[in-house]
C-alpha atoms as a printed R data frame, in Angstrom:
    type eleno elety resid chain resno       x       y       z
1   ATOM     1    CA   MET     A     1  44.804 -22.211 -18.979
2   ATOM     2    CA   SER     A     2  45.713 -19.019 -19.540
3   ATOM     3    CA   MET     A     3  43.858 -15.793 -18.506
4   ATOM     4    CA   THR     A     4  42.566 -15.305 -22.947
5   ATOM     5    CA   LEU     A     5  41.192 -18.649 -23.482
6   ATOM     6    CA   ILE     A     6  39.725 -18.558 -20.595
7   ATOM     7    CA   LEU     A     7  38.211 -15.277 -22.068
8   ATOM     8    CA   GLY     A     8  37.538 -16.274 -25.033
9   ATOM     9    CA   ILE     A     9  36.129 -19.109 -23.800
10  ATOM    10    CA   ILE     A    10  32.751 -17.760 -21.625
11  ATOM    11    CA   THR     A    11  32.140 -14.922 -24.256
12  ATOM    12    CA   SER     A    12  31.861 -17.445 -26.667
13  ATOM    13    CA   ILE     A    13  29.467 -19.445 -25.424
14  ATOM    14    CA   TYR     A    14  27.725 -16.632 -23.746
15  ATOM    15    CA   LEU     A    15  27.124 -15.060 -27.264
16  ATOM    16    CA   PHE     A    16  26.060 -17.773 -28.204
17  ATOM    17    CA   LEU     A    17  23.747 -18.556 -25.564
18  ATOM    18    CA   PHE     A    18  22.653 -14.446 -26.969
19  ATOM    19    CA   LEU     A    19  21.360 -15.813 -31.072
20  ATOM    20    CA   LEU     A    20  20.336 -18.843 -29.466
21  ATOM    21    CA   LEU     A    21  17.604 -17.297 -27.739
22  ATOM    22    CA   ASN     A    22  17.314 -14.872 -30.794
23  ATOM    23    CA   HIS     A    23  16.810 -18.060 -32.825
24  ATOM    24    CA   PHE     A    24  13.942 -18.451 -31.085
25  ATOM    25    CA   PHE     A    25  12.167 -14.908 -30.111
26  ATOM    26    CA   GLY     A    26  13.778 -12.452 -32.939
27  ATOM    27    CA   ARG     A    27  15.091 -14.339 -35.790
28  ATOM    28    CA   ALA     A    28  14.591 -11.327 -37.827
29  ATOM    29    CA   HIS     A    29  16.738  -8.420 -37.382
30  ATOM    30    CA   LEU     A    30  19.798  -7.584 -38.860
31  ATOM    31    CA   SER     A    31  21.787  -7.024 -35.867
32  ATOM    32    CA   ASN     A    32  21.632 -11.348 -35.660
33  ATOM    33    CA   GLY     A    33  24.047 -11.116 -38.149
34  ATOM    34    CA   PHE     A    34  26.878  -8.754 -36.925
35  ATOM    35    CA   LEU     A    35  26.997 -11.317 -34.046
36  ATOM    36    CA   PHE     A    36  26.787 -14.580 -36.124
37  ATOM    37    CA   PHE     A    37  30.099 -13.202 -38.083
38  ATOM    38    CA   ILE     A    38  31.202 -12.122 -33.922
39  ATOM    39    CA   LEU     A    39  30.734 -15.579 -32.829
40  ATOM    40    CA   ILE     A    40  32.506 -16.796 -35.960
41  ATOM    41    CA   CYS     A    41  35.943 -14.531 -35.276
42  ATOM    42    CA   LEU     A    42  36.070 -15.104 -31.144
43  ATOM    43    CA   VAL     A    43  36.042 -18.743 -31.703
44  ATOM    44    CA   PHE     A    44  38.203 -18.487 -34.159
45  ATOM    45    CA   ILE     A    45  40.752 -16.294 -32.141
46  ATOM    46    CA   THR     A    46  40.139 -18.608 -28.975
47  ATOM    47    CA   LEU     A    47  41.259 -21.891 -31.538
48  ATOM    48    CA   PHE     A    48  44.680 -20.050 -32.106
49  ATOM    49    CA   ALA     A    49  44.638 -19.466 -28.662
50  ATOM    50    CA   TYR     A    50  44.131 -23.716 -27.342
51  ATOM    51    CA   ALA     A    51  45.890 -24.649 -30.606
52  ATOM    52    CA   GLY     A    52  48.928 -22.202 -29.572
53  ATOM    53    CA   GLU     A    53  48.839 -23.625 -25.559
54  ATOM    54    CA   THR     A    54  48.846 -27.083 -26.588
55  ATOM    55    CA   ASP     A    55  51.038 -26.547 -29.661
56  ATOM    56    CA   ASN     A    56  48.782 -28.464 -31.337
57  ATOM    57    CA   GLN     A    57  49.998 -28.303 -34.698
58  ATOM    58    CA   VAL     A    58  47.244 -30.081 -36.674
59  ATOM    59    CA   ILE     A    59  44.392 -28.139 -35.540
60  ATOM    60    CA   LEU     A    60  47.254 -24.827 -35.997
61  ATOM    61    CA   SER     A    61  47.729 -26.176 -39.415
62  ATOM    62    CA   PHE     A    62  43.854 -25.442 -40.283
63  ATOM    63    CA   LEU     A    63  43.562 -23.137 -38.591
64  ATOM    64    CA   MET     A    64  46.451 -20.761 -41.436
65  ATOM    65    CA   LEU     A    65  45.050 -22.564 -43.475
66  ATOM    66    CA   CYS     A    66  41.254 -20.407 -43.355
67  ATOM    67    CA   SER     A    67  43.211 -17.690 -42.360
68  ATOM    68    CA   PHE     A    68  45.171 -17.476 -45.260
69  ATOM    69    CA   PHE     A    69  42.324 -18.244 -47.087
70  ATOM    70    CA   LEU     A    70  40.617 -15.281 -45.160
71  ATOM    71    CA   LEU     A    71  43.568 -12.795 -46.184
72  ATOM    72    CA   PHE     A    72  43.076 -14.193 -50.051
73  ATOM    73    CA   LEU     A    73  39.362 -13.377 -49.926
74  ATOM    74    CA   LEU     A    74  39.524 -10.143 -47.857
75  ATOM    75    CA   LEU     A    75  42.608  -9.108 -50.806
76  ATOM    76    CA   PHE     A    76  41.066  -9.341 -53.403
77  ATOM    77    CA   SER     A    77  36.713  -9.577 -52.241
78  ATOM    78    CA   VAL     A    78  36.059  -5.541 -54.082
79  ATOM    79    CA   PHE     A    79  37.570  -7.871 -58.091
80  ATOM    80    CA   ILE     A    80  35.417 -11.339 -56.735
81  ATOM    81    CA   ILE     A    81  32.383  -9.124 -55.649
82  ATOM    82    CA   ILE     A    82  32.573  -6.459 -59.072
83  ATOM    83    CA   PHE     A    83  33.339 -10.186 -61.833
84  ATOM    84    CA   ARG     A    84  30.389 -11.861 -59.484
85  ATOM    85    CA   ALA     A    85  28.391  -8.767 -59.629
86  ATOM    86    CA   LEU     A    86  29.078  -8.223 -63.773
87  ATOM    87    CA   PHE     A    87  29.196 -12.425 -64.751
88  ATOM    88    CA   ASN     A    88  25.669 -12.050 -62.401
89  ATOM    89    CA   GLY     A    89  23.793  -9.452 -64.074
90  ATOM    90    CA   ILE     A    90  25.192 -10.949 -67.651
91  ATOM    91    CA   GLN     A    91  23.311 -13.923 -67.376
92  ATOM    92    CA   MET     A    92  19.886 -12.215 -65.872
93  ATOM    93    CA   ILE     A    93  19.091 -10.810 -68.759
94  ATOM    94    CA   ARG     A    94  20.351 -12.967 -71.136
95  ATOM    95    CA   HIS     A    95  18.246 -15.237 -68.674
96  ATOM    96    CA   GLU     A    96  14.610 -13.067 -67.853
97  ATOM    97    CA   GLY     A    97  14.702 -10.178 -70.227
98  ATOM    98    CA   LEU     A    98  16.438  -6.349 -69.949
99  ATOM    99    CA   SER     A    99  15.090  -4.598 -66.687
100 ATOM   100    CA   LEU     A   100  16.110  -2.259 -64.301
101 ATOM   101    CA   ALA     A   101  14.929  -4.781 -61.542
102 ATOM   102    CA   ASN     A   102  16.697  -7.522 -63.305
103 ATOM   103    CA   SER     A   103  19.628  -5.432 -64.299
104 ATOM   104    CA   LEU     A   104  21.381  -4.546 -60.345
105 ATOM   105    CA   SER     A   105  23.503  -7.334 -60.209
106 ATOM   106    CA   LEU     A   106  25.455  -5.294 -63.495
107 ATOM   107    CA   ILE     A   107  24.359  -1.620 -62.086
108 ATOM   108    CA   LEU     A   108  26.384  -2.630 -58.371
109 ATOM   109    CA   GLY     A   109  29.304  -4.294 -60.814
110 ATOM   110    CA   ILE     A   110  29.618  -1.334 -62.949
111 ATOM   111    CA   SER     A   111  28.773   0.877 -60.112
112 ATOM   112    CA   MET     A   112  31.620  -0.079 -57.537
113 ATOM   113    CA   ILE     A   113  34.352   0.074 -61.113
114 ATOM   114    CA   LEU     A   114  33.352   3.510 -61.230
115 ATOM   115    CA   PHE     A   115  33.374   4.614 -58.020
116 ATOM   116    CA   ILE     A   116  37.045   3.288 -57.583
117 ATOM   117    CA   LEU     A   117  38.153   5.036 -61.016
118 ATOM   118    CA   PHE     A   118  36.479   8.189 -59.816
119 ATOM   119    CA   ASN     A   119  38.638   7.589 -56.471
120 ATOM   120    CA   CYS     A   120  41.998   7.261 -58.879
121 ATOM   121    CA   TRP     A   121  40.837   9.855 -60.589
122 ATOM   122    CA   ILE     A   122  40.261  12.610 -57.782
123 ATOM   123    CA   MET     A   123  43.920  11.175 -56.150
124 ATOM   124    CA   ILE     A   124  45.782  12.363 -59.591
125 ATOM   125    CA   ALA     A   125  43.904  15.027 -59.726
126 ATOM   126    CA   PHE     A   126  44.542  16.678 -56.348
127 ATOM   127    CA   ARG     A   127  47.864  15.219 -55.938
128 ATOM   128    CA   GLY     A   128  50.315  18.168 -56.406
129 ATOM   129    CA   VAL     A   129  48.198  20.456 -58.733
130 ATOM   130    CA   SER     A   130  46.521  22.650 -57.141
131 ATOM   131    CA   SER     A   131  48.071  25.502 -54.790
132 ATOM   132    CA   ASN     A   132  44.695  26.398 -52.805
133 ATOM   133    CA   LEU     A   133  44.799  24.201 -48.427
134 ATOM   134    CA   LEU     A   134  41.531  24.404 -48.305
135 ATOM   135    CA   LEU     A   135  40.309  23.659 -51.765
136 ATOM   136    CA   ASP     A   136  42.856  20.151 -51.100
137 ATOM   137    CA   ASN     A   137  41.576  19.306 -47.412
138 ATOM   138    CA   THR     A   138  37.951  19.605 -48.730
139 ATOM   139    CA   VAL     A   139  38.258  17.409 -51.069
140 ATOM   140    CA   ALA     A   140  39.928  15.151 -49.158
141 ATOM   141    CA   VAL     A   141  37.709  15.027 -46.703
142 ATOM   142    CA   LEU     A   142  34.539  14.248 -49.469
143 ATOM   143    CA   LEU     A   143  36.247  11.649 -50.064
144 ATOM   144    CA   ILE     A   144  36.569   9.899 -47.422
145 ATOM   145    CA   ILE     A   145  33.505  10.819 -46.279
146 ATOM   146    CA   SER     A   146  31.799   9.006 -50.010
147 ATOM   147    CA   ASP     A   147  34.405   6.447 -48.920
148 ATOM   148    CA   LEU     A   148  33.279   5.869 -45.473
149 ATOM   149    CA   ALA     A   149  29.099   5.638 -46.807
150 ATOM   150    CA   ALA     A   150  30.284   3.596 -49.443
151 ATOM   151    CA   GLY     A   151  32.513   0.478 -46.795
152 ATOM   152    CA   TYR     A   152  29.422   1.593 -43.749
153 ATOM   153    CA   PHE     A   153  26.292  -0.346 -46.888
154 ATOM   154    CA   VAL     A   154  28.992  -2.450 -47.675
155 ATOM   155    CA   VAL     A   155  29.405  -3.905 -44.598
156 ATOM   156    CA   LEU     A   156  26.021  -3.733 -43.712
157 ATOM   157    CA   TYR     A   157  25.388  -5.988 -47.090
158 ATOM   158    CA   PHE     A   158  28.264  -8.456 -45.848
159 ATOM   159    CA   ASN     A   159  25.559  -8.221 -41.927
160 ATOM   160    CA   PHE     A   160  22.543  -8.307 -43.736
161 ATOM   161    CA   SER     A   161  23.921 -11.807 -46.014
162 ATOM   162    CA   PHE     A   162  24.750 -13.720 -42.184
163 ATOM   163    CA   ALA     A   163  21.232 -12.620 -40.696
164 ATOM   164    CA   SER     A   164  19.167 -14.198 -44.161
165 ATOM   165    CA   PHE     A   165  21.647 -17.516 -43.744
166 ATOM   166    CA   PHE     A   166  21.406 -17.544 -39.954
167 ATOM   167    CA   TYR     A   167  17.861 -16.826 -40.424
168 ATOM   168    CA   SER     A   168  17.687 -19.845 -42.946
169 ATOM   169    CA   ILE     A   169  18.910 -22.497 -40.800
170 ATOM   170    CA   TYR     A   170  15.320 -22.855 -39.159
171 ATOM   171    CA   GLN     A   171  12.922 -25.771 -39.498
172 ATOM   172    CA   PRO     A   172  10.135 -26.644 -38.326
173 ATOM   173    CA   LEU     A   173  10.659 -29.499 -35.452
174 ATOM   174    CA   ARG     A   174   6.316 -29.472 -34.355
175 ATOM   175    CA   ALA     A   175   3.317 -29.312 -36.001
176 ATOM   176    CA   VAL     A   176   1.884 -25.795 -36.991
177 ATOM   177    CA   HIS     A   177  -1.726 -25.217 -37.120
178 ATOM   178    CA   TYR     A   178  -1.439 -21.978 -40.437
179 ATOM   179    CA   ILE     A   179   0.937 -22.560 -43.365
180 ATOM   180    CA   ILE     A   180   0.452 -19.076 -45.123
181 ATOM   181    CA   VAL     A   181   2.007 -19.134 -48.907
182 ATOM   182    CA   LEU     A   182   2.498 -15.414 -50.826
183 ATOM   183    CA   GLY     A   183   1.690 -15.089 -54.222
184 ATOM   184    CA   SER     A   184   4.056 -13.568 -56.469
185 ATOM   185    CA   GLY     A   185   3.266 -12.025 -60.050
186 ATOM   186    CA   LEU     A   186   1.082 -14.568 -62.840
187 ATOM   187    CA   ILE     A   187   1.916 -15.784 -66.261
188 ATOM   188    CA   ASN     A   188  -0.301 -14.422 -69.024
189 ATOM   189    CA   GLY     A   189  -2.876 -13.227 -65.545
190 ATOM   190    CA   ASP     A   190  -4.245 -16.689 -64.950
191 ATOM   191    CA   THR     A   191  -1.188 -19.128 -64.525
192 ATOM   192    CA   VAL     A   192   1.251 -19.575 -61.930
193 ATOM   193    CA   SER     A   193   5.131 -18.928 -62.485
194 ATOM   194    CA   PRO     A   194   7.317 -21.699 -61.990
195 ATOM   195    CA   LEU     A   195   8.678 -18.666 -59.502
196 ATOM   196    CA   LEU     A   196   5.597 -19.074 -57.110
197 ATOM   197    CA   ALA     A   197   4.422 -22.472 -58.128
198 ATOM   198    CA   GLY     A   198   7.840 -23.413 -55.786
199 ATOM   199    CA   ARG     A   199   6.148 -21.262 -52.737
200 ATOM   200    CA   ILE     A   200   3.261 -23.562 -53.080
201 ATOM   201    CA   GLN     A   201   5.526 -26.697 -52.717
202 ATOM   202    CA   CYS     A   202   7.279 -25.461 -49.814
203 ATOM   203    CA   GLY     A   203   4.031 -24.710 -48.236
204 ATOM   204    CA   ILE     A   204   2.021 -28.848 -49.560
205 ATOM   205    CA   LYS     A   205   4.803 -30.347 -48.444
206 ATOM   206    CA   ILE     A   206   5.087 -29.182 -45.061
207 ATOM   207    CA   TYR     A   207   0.907 -29.583 -45.571
208 ATOM   208    CA   GLN     A   208   1.280 -33.645 -46.671
209 ATOM   209    CA   LYS     A   209   4.026 -33.611 -43.869
210 ATOM   210    CA   GLN     A   210   2.063 -33.344 -41.377
211 ATOM   211    CA   THR     A   211  -1.937 -34.787 -42.543
212 ATOM   212    CA   LYS     A   212   0.624 -38.159 -43.195
213 ATOM   213    CA   ARG     A   213   1.654 -38.013 -39.084
214 ATOM   214    CA   LYS     A   214   0.678 -41.101 -37.269
215 ATOM   215    CA   ARG     A   215   1.105 -40.298 -34.381
216 ATOM   216    CA   ARG     A   216  -1.621 -37.203 -33.666
217 ATOM   217    CA   PRO     A   217  -1.344 -36.211 -37.581
218 ATOM   218    CA   VAL     A   218  -2.567 -32.195 -37.879
219 ATOM   219    CA   VAL     A   219  -4.030 -30.893 -40.739
220 ATOM   220    CA   PRO     A   220  -2.993 -27.493 -41.342
221 ATOM   221    CA   LYS     A   221  -4.780 -24.492 -43.590
222 ATOM   222    CA   LEU     A   222  -3.226 -23.017 -46.427
223 ATOM   223    CA   ILE     A   223  -4.067 -19.042 -46.323
224 ATOM   224    CA   LEU     A   224  -3.014 -18.368 -50.228
225 ATOM   225    CA   SER     A   225  -2.315 -15.263 -49.740
226 ATOM   226    CA   GLY     A   226  -1.844 -12.361 -53.077
227 ATOM   227    CA   GLY     A   227  -4.461  -9.587 -54.765
228 ATOM   228    CA   GLN     A   228  -5.151  -9.694 -57.793
229 ATOM   229    CA   GLY     A   229  -3.101  -7.000 -59.908
230 ATOM   230    CA   SER     A   230  -4.217  -4.893 -63.494
231 ATOM   231    CA   ASP     A   231  -3.145  -7.039 -65.305
232 ATOM   232    CA   GLU     A   232  -4.072 -10.241 -64.089
233 ATOM   233    CA   LYS     A   233  -7.230 -11.680 -65.362
234 ATOM   234    CA   ILE     A   234  -8.178 -13.185 -61.144
235 ATOM   235    CA   SER     A   235  -6.032 -13.404 -58.586
236 ATOM   236    CA   GLU     A   236  -3.050 -14.561 -57.773
237 ATOM   237    CA   ALA     A   237  -4.708 -15.811 -55.047
238 ATOM   238    CA   GLN     A   238  -7.754 -17.761 -57.094
239 ATOM   239    CA   ALA     A   239  -4.714 -19.176 -59.009
240 ATOM   240    CA   MET     A   240  -3.248 -21.040 -56.113
241 ATOM   241    CA   LYS     A   241  -5.494 -22.301 -55.577
242 ATOM   242    CA   GLN     A   242  -5.870 -23.912 -58.910
243 ATOM   243    CA   TYR     A   243  -2.592 -25.334 -59.182
244 ATOM   244    CA   ALA     A   244  -2.884 -26.474 -54.821
245 ATOM   245    CA   ILE     A   245  -6.229 -28.710 -55.130
246 ATOM   246    CA   GLU     A   246  -4.572 -30.783 -59.025
247 ATOM   247    CA   HIS     A   247  -1.215 -30.795 -56.210
248 ATOM   248    CA   GLY     A   248  -3.806 -32.748 -53.185
249 ATOM   249    CA   VAL     A   249  -5.166 -30.470 -51.254
250 ATOM   250    CA   LYS     A   250  -8.340 -30.692 -49.766
251 ATOM   251    CA   GLU     A   251 -10.401 -27.750 -50.244
252 ATOM   252    CA   GLU     A   252 -11.914 -27.327 -47.070
253 ATOM   253    CA   ASP     A   253  -8.105 -26.275 -45.799
254 ATOM   254    CA   ILE     A   254  -7.534 -24.210 -47.984
255 ATOM   255    CA   LEU     A   255  -8.161 -20.602 -47.206
256 ATOM   256    CA   LEU     A   256  -8.100 -17.587 -49.475
257 ATOM   257    CA   GLU     A   257  -6.303 -13.498 -49.077
258 ATOM   258    CA   ASP     A   258  -6.932 -12.119 -52.391
259 ATOM   259    CA   GLN     A   259  -6.578  -9.114 -51.430
260 ATOM   260    CA   SER     A   260  -3.008  -8.151 -50.843
261 ATOM   261    CA   LYS     A   261  -0.658  -5.571 -52.861
262 ATOM   262    CA   ASN     A   262   2.501  -6.401 -51.310
263 ATOM   263    CA   THR     A   263   4.612  -8.258 -48.486
264 ATOM   264    CA   TYR     A   264   3.006  -6.094 -45.924
265 ATOM   265    CA   GLU     A   265  -0.256  -6.652 -46.478
266 ATOM   266    CA   ASN     A   266   0.561 -10.383 -46.940
267 ATOM   267    CA   MET     A   267   1.192 -10.896 -43.054
268 ATOM   268    CA   LEU     A   268  -1.979  -7.832 -42.547
269 ATOM   269    CA   ASN     A   269  -4.364  -9.874 -44.019
270 ATOM   270    CA   SER     A   270  -3.979 -13.002 -43.452
271 ATOM   271    CA   LYS     A   271  -3.350 -12.335 -39.704
272 ATOM   272    CA   LYS     A   272  -6.570 -10.964 -39.727
273 ATOM   273    CA   ILE     A   273  -7.609 -14.376 -41.410
274 ATOM   274    CA   ILE     A   274  -6.747 -15.767 -38.634
275 ATOM   275    CA   GLU     A   275  -7.742 -13.753 -35.966
276 ATOM   276    CA   ALA     A   276 -11.221 -14.351 -37.102
277 ATOM   277    CA   ARG     A   277 -11.076 -18.245 -36.636
278 ATOM   278    CA   GLU     A   278  -8.988 -17.912 -33.563
279 ATOM   279    CA   ALA     A   279  -9.907 -17.181 -29.622
280 ATOM   280    CA   ASP     A   280  -6.172 -16.702 -29.526
281 ATOM   281    CA   ILE     A   281  -4.042 -16.642 -32.242
282 ATOM   282    CA   LYS     A   282  -0.512 -16.256 -30.041
283 ATOM   283    CA   LYS     A   283  -2.136 -20.568 -28.827
284 ATOM   284    CA   CYS     A   284  -1.426 -21.162 -32.885
285 ATOM   285    CA   ARG     A   285   1.905 -21.945 -34.590
286 ATOM   286    CA   ILE     A   286   1.356 -19.849 -37.612
287 ATOM   287    CA   LEU     A   287   3.975 -20.573 -40.933
288 ATOM   288    CA   PHE     A   288   4.890 -18.496 -43.736
289 ATOM   289    CA   CYS     A   289   6.109 -19.553 -46.566
290 ATOM   290    CA   THR     A   290   8.018 -17.644 -49.506
291 ATOM   291    CA   THR     A   291  11.594 -17.588 -51.783
292 ATOM   292    CA   ASN     A   292  13.959 -17.647 -50.028
293 ATOM   293    CA   TYR     A   293  15.965 -15.148 -50.843
294 ATOM   294    CA   HIS     A   294  12.242 -13.061 -49.848
295 ATOM   295    CA   VAL     A   295  12.007 -15.082 -45.901
296 ATOM   296    CA   PHE     A   296  14.705 -12.229 -43.984
297 ATOM   297    CA   ARG     A   297  12.360  -8.979 -45.318
298 ATOM   298    CA   SER     A   298   9.324 -11.298 -44.888
299 ATOM   299    CA   ALA     A   299   9.925 -11.802 -41.708
300 ATOM   300    CA   VAL     A   300  10.378  -8.571 -40.648
301 ATOM   301    CA   TYR     A   301   6.817  -7.946 -41.558
302 ATOM   302    CA   ALA     A   302   5.753 -10.246 -40.142
303 ATOM   303    CA   GLN     A   303   6.795  -9.001 -37.153
304 ATOM   304    CA   ARG     A   304   5.833  -5.258 -37.960
305 ATOM   305    CA   VAL     A   305   1.878  -6.933 -38.273
306 ATOM   306    CA   GLY     A   306   2.648  -8.525 -35.091
307 ATOM   307    CA   LEU     A   307   2.305 -11.982 -36.569
308 ATOM   308    CA   ARG     A   308   3.732 -14.499 -35.162
309 ATOM   309    CA   ALA     A   309   5.050 -16.679 -37.395
310 ATOM   310    CA   GLU     A   310   8.249 -18.509 -39.066
311 ATOM   311    CA   GLY     A   311   9.433 -18.547 -42.343
312 ATOM   312    CA   ILE     A   312  10.700 -20.777 -44.296
313 ATOM   313    CA   GLY     A   313  12.039 -19.816 -48.198
314 ATOM   314    CA   ALA     A   314  11.701 -22.469 -51.900
315 ATOM   315    CA   ALA     A   315  14.857 -22.357 -53.303
316 ATOM   316    CA   THR     A   316  15.131 -21.089 -56.758
317 ATOM   317    CA   LYS     A   317  18.283 -20.296 -59.623
318 ATOM   318    CA   GLY     A   318  21.193 -19.089 -57.872
319 ATOM   319    CA   TYR     A   319  21.938 -16.218 -60.670
320 ATOM   320    CA   PHE     A   320  18.381 -15.173 -59.700
321 ATOM   321    CA   ARG     A   321  18.848 -15.055 -56.272
322 ATOM   322    CA   TYR     A   322  21.647 -12.966 -56.106
323 ATOM   323    CA   ASN     A   323  20.092 -10.254 -58.057
324 ATOM   324    CA   ALA     A   324  17.429 -10.667 -55.785
325 ATOM   325    CA   THR     A   325  19.059 -10.189 -52.756
326 ATOM   326    CA   ILE     A   326  20.805  -6.467 -54.142
327 ATOM   327    CA   ARG     A   327  16.559  -6.253 -54.294
328 ATOM   328    CA   GLU     A   328  16.039  -7.605 -51.445
329 ATOM   329    CA   PHE     A   329  18.700  -5.093 -49.606
330 ATOM   330    CA   ILE     A   330  18.130  -1.666 -50.505
331 ATOM   331    CA   ALA     A   331  14.184  -2.579 -50.055
332 ATOM   332    CA   LEU     A   332  15.161  -2.784 -45.835
333 ATOM   333    CA   ILE     A   333  17.258   0.200 -46.106
334 ATOM   334    CA   LYS     A   334  14.646   1.902 -47.785
335 ATOM   335    CA   LEU     A   335  11.647   0.588 -44.813
336 ATOM   336    CA   HIS     A   336  14.407   1.409 -42.704
337 ATOM   337    CA   TRP     A   337  16.221   5.297 -44.784
338 ATOM   338    CA   LYS     A   338  15.806   7.334 -41.403
339 ATOM   339    CA   LYS     A   339  17.393   5.032 -39.700
340 ATOM   340    CA   TYR     A   340  20.229   3.436 -41.356
341 ATOM   341    CA   LEU     A   341  20.792   7.405 -42.349
342 ATOM   342    CA   ILE     A   342  21.461   8.731 -38.775
343 ATOM   343    CA   LYS     A   343  22.920   5.009 -38.030
344 ATOM   344    CA   MET     A   344  25.490   5.678 -41.425
345 ATOM   345    CA   ILE     A   345  26.713   9.574 -40.083
346 ATOM   346    CA   LEU     A   346  26.499   8.690 -36.452
347 ATOM   347    CA   PHE     A   347  29.609   5.250 -37.802
348 ATOM   348    CA   ILE     A   348  31.707   8.055 -40.396
349 ATOM   349    CA   MET     A   349  31.631  10.456 -37.022
350 ATOM   350    CA   LEU     A   350  33.345   7.565 -35.021
351 ATOM   351    CA   CYS     A   351  35.253   7.157 -37.801
352 ATOM   352    CA   PHE     A   352  36.914  10.801 -38.186
353 ATOM   353    CA   ALA     A   353  36.689  10.918 -34.305
354 ATOM   354    CA   PHE     A   354  38.572   8.114 -33.586
355 ATOM   355    CA   SER     A   355  41.490   9.248 -36.632
356 ATOM   356    CA   PHE     A   356  41.657  12.911 -34.583
357 ATOM   357    CA   LEU     A   357  42.815  10.350 -31.259
358 ATOM   358    CA   LEU     A   358  45.443   9.183 -32.763
359 ATOM   359    CA   MET     A   359  46.236  12.254 -34.607
360 ATOM   360    CA   TYR     A   360  46.234  13.412 -31.724
361 ATOM   361    CA   MET     A   361  48.423  10.841 -29.522
362 ATOM   362    CA   SER     A   362  50.553  10.315 -31.789
363 ATOM   363    CA   GLU     A   363  52.004  13.954 -32.067
364 ATOM   364    CA   HIS     A   364  51.252  14.256 -27.594
365 ATOM   365    CA   SER     A   365  52.622  10.120 -27.120
366 ATOM   366    CA   GLU     A   366  56.098  10.903 -24.361
367 ATOM   367    CA   GLU     A   367  53.633  12.940 -21.935
368 ATOM   368    CA   ILE     A   368  50.623  10.676 -23.023
369 ATOM   369    CA   ARG     A   369  53.692   8.166 -21.796
370 ATOM   370    CA   ALA     A   370  54.426  10.101 -19.007
371 ATOM   371    CA   LEU     A   371  50.919  10.164 -17.847
372 ATOM   372    CA   LEU     A   372  50.924   5.795 -17.982
373 ATOM   373    CA   GLN     A   373  54.082   6.093 -16.123
374 ATOM   374    CA   SER     A   374  52.574   8.169 -13.068
375 ATOM   375    CA   LEU     A   375  50.063   6.390 -12.985
376 ATOM   376    CA   ASN     A   376  51.534   2.728 -12.705
377 ATOM   377    CA   SER     A   377  54.108   4.202 -10.516
378 ATOM   378    CA   HIS     A   378  51.433   5.325  -8.071
379 ATOM   379    CA   PHE     A   379  49.334   2.580  -7.792
380 ATOM   380    CA   ASN     A   380  51.805   0.424  -7.217
């Protein structure tokens, strides 16, 4: 067994165990998405090394097929993203109506087309036309910076997608004591919407599963969290309570939290309710239910208020989820915009530093080769 294969196996196992620990103790981190992607790449490379050493044609053929598929996706990923964004945007407007929130995927698709056209126009317009070397270099640098910034956010979005997927595979194995259901807007000011009904049903399903257990059934409390908007006749929590009772939840098992205006307050106020009832909140197992695309950001807010809770997502329509995921990503960036701005600047600086290093090594390749040979002879 070669050193490459041994190193690949050890690194993959170590990274898998690290991700497993994160899965239980800190799943709401974007770094998990990046680490998950690295783990997949490591496993892929390790399998390639194993197939090459053992001459296993079955594994090798499968890996080659996967490689060609990934290469195809990489080459045409921009066009695939643009097509999907435009198609989804049209679907959203047709089904949900025209609004800024419903047009995010359409705006993304159009913005990507305009960005590509702008890049092409700049390259054509300034190629061999301007005699001002300083202007040419300035435009080139600005173009590279804009491309790197766009690339950074594309990578960040895929990282967010991986992290969200990694978070969503959680399923509660043990009984929970509290189930927080996060509210959303009501229809006509007093009626539960299909989206909100999905969240409540998600909580009811876990509630019924626990109460019907034959061995030591645990009756959890449902915390229905949602305040009253300016266009609503009753609070979201009150409407959710009526819906839950109609679908088999006992009134004494329901706790109302009707002061929240956003997800942060949902988590903060729900935590206060639990703390008022429990001597030690750390001994409680807490779960929150929301829509699948909203789970990751909700978990981030739960961490911010110091609430140890895991999230479960209710399913929603495919066309709605894509647009909503973009909205969630924007909201997450807005939440930590300073941190991501600093990281973007560092990323651009690192790319420039690496480029200058490659240029220097190319210009001084003979000197570097001679230095390496002298070092090699010295140690030998």
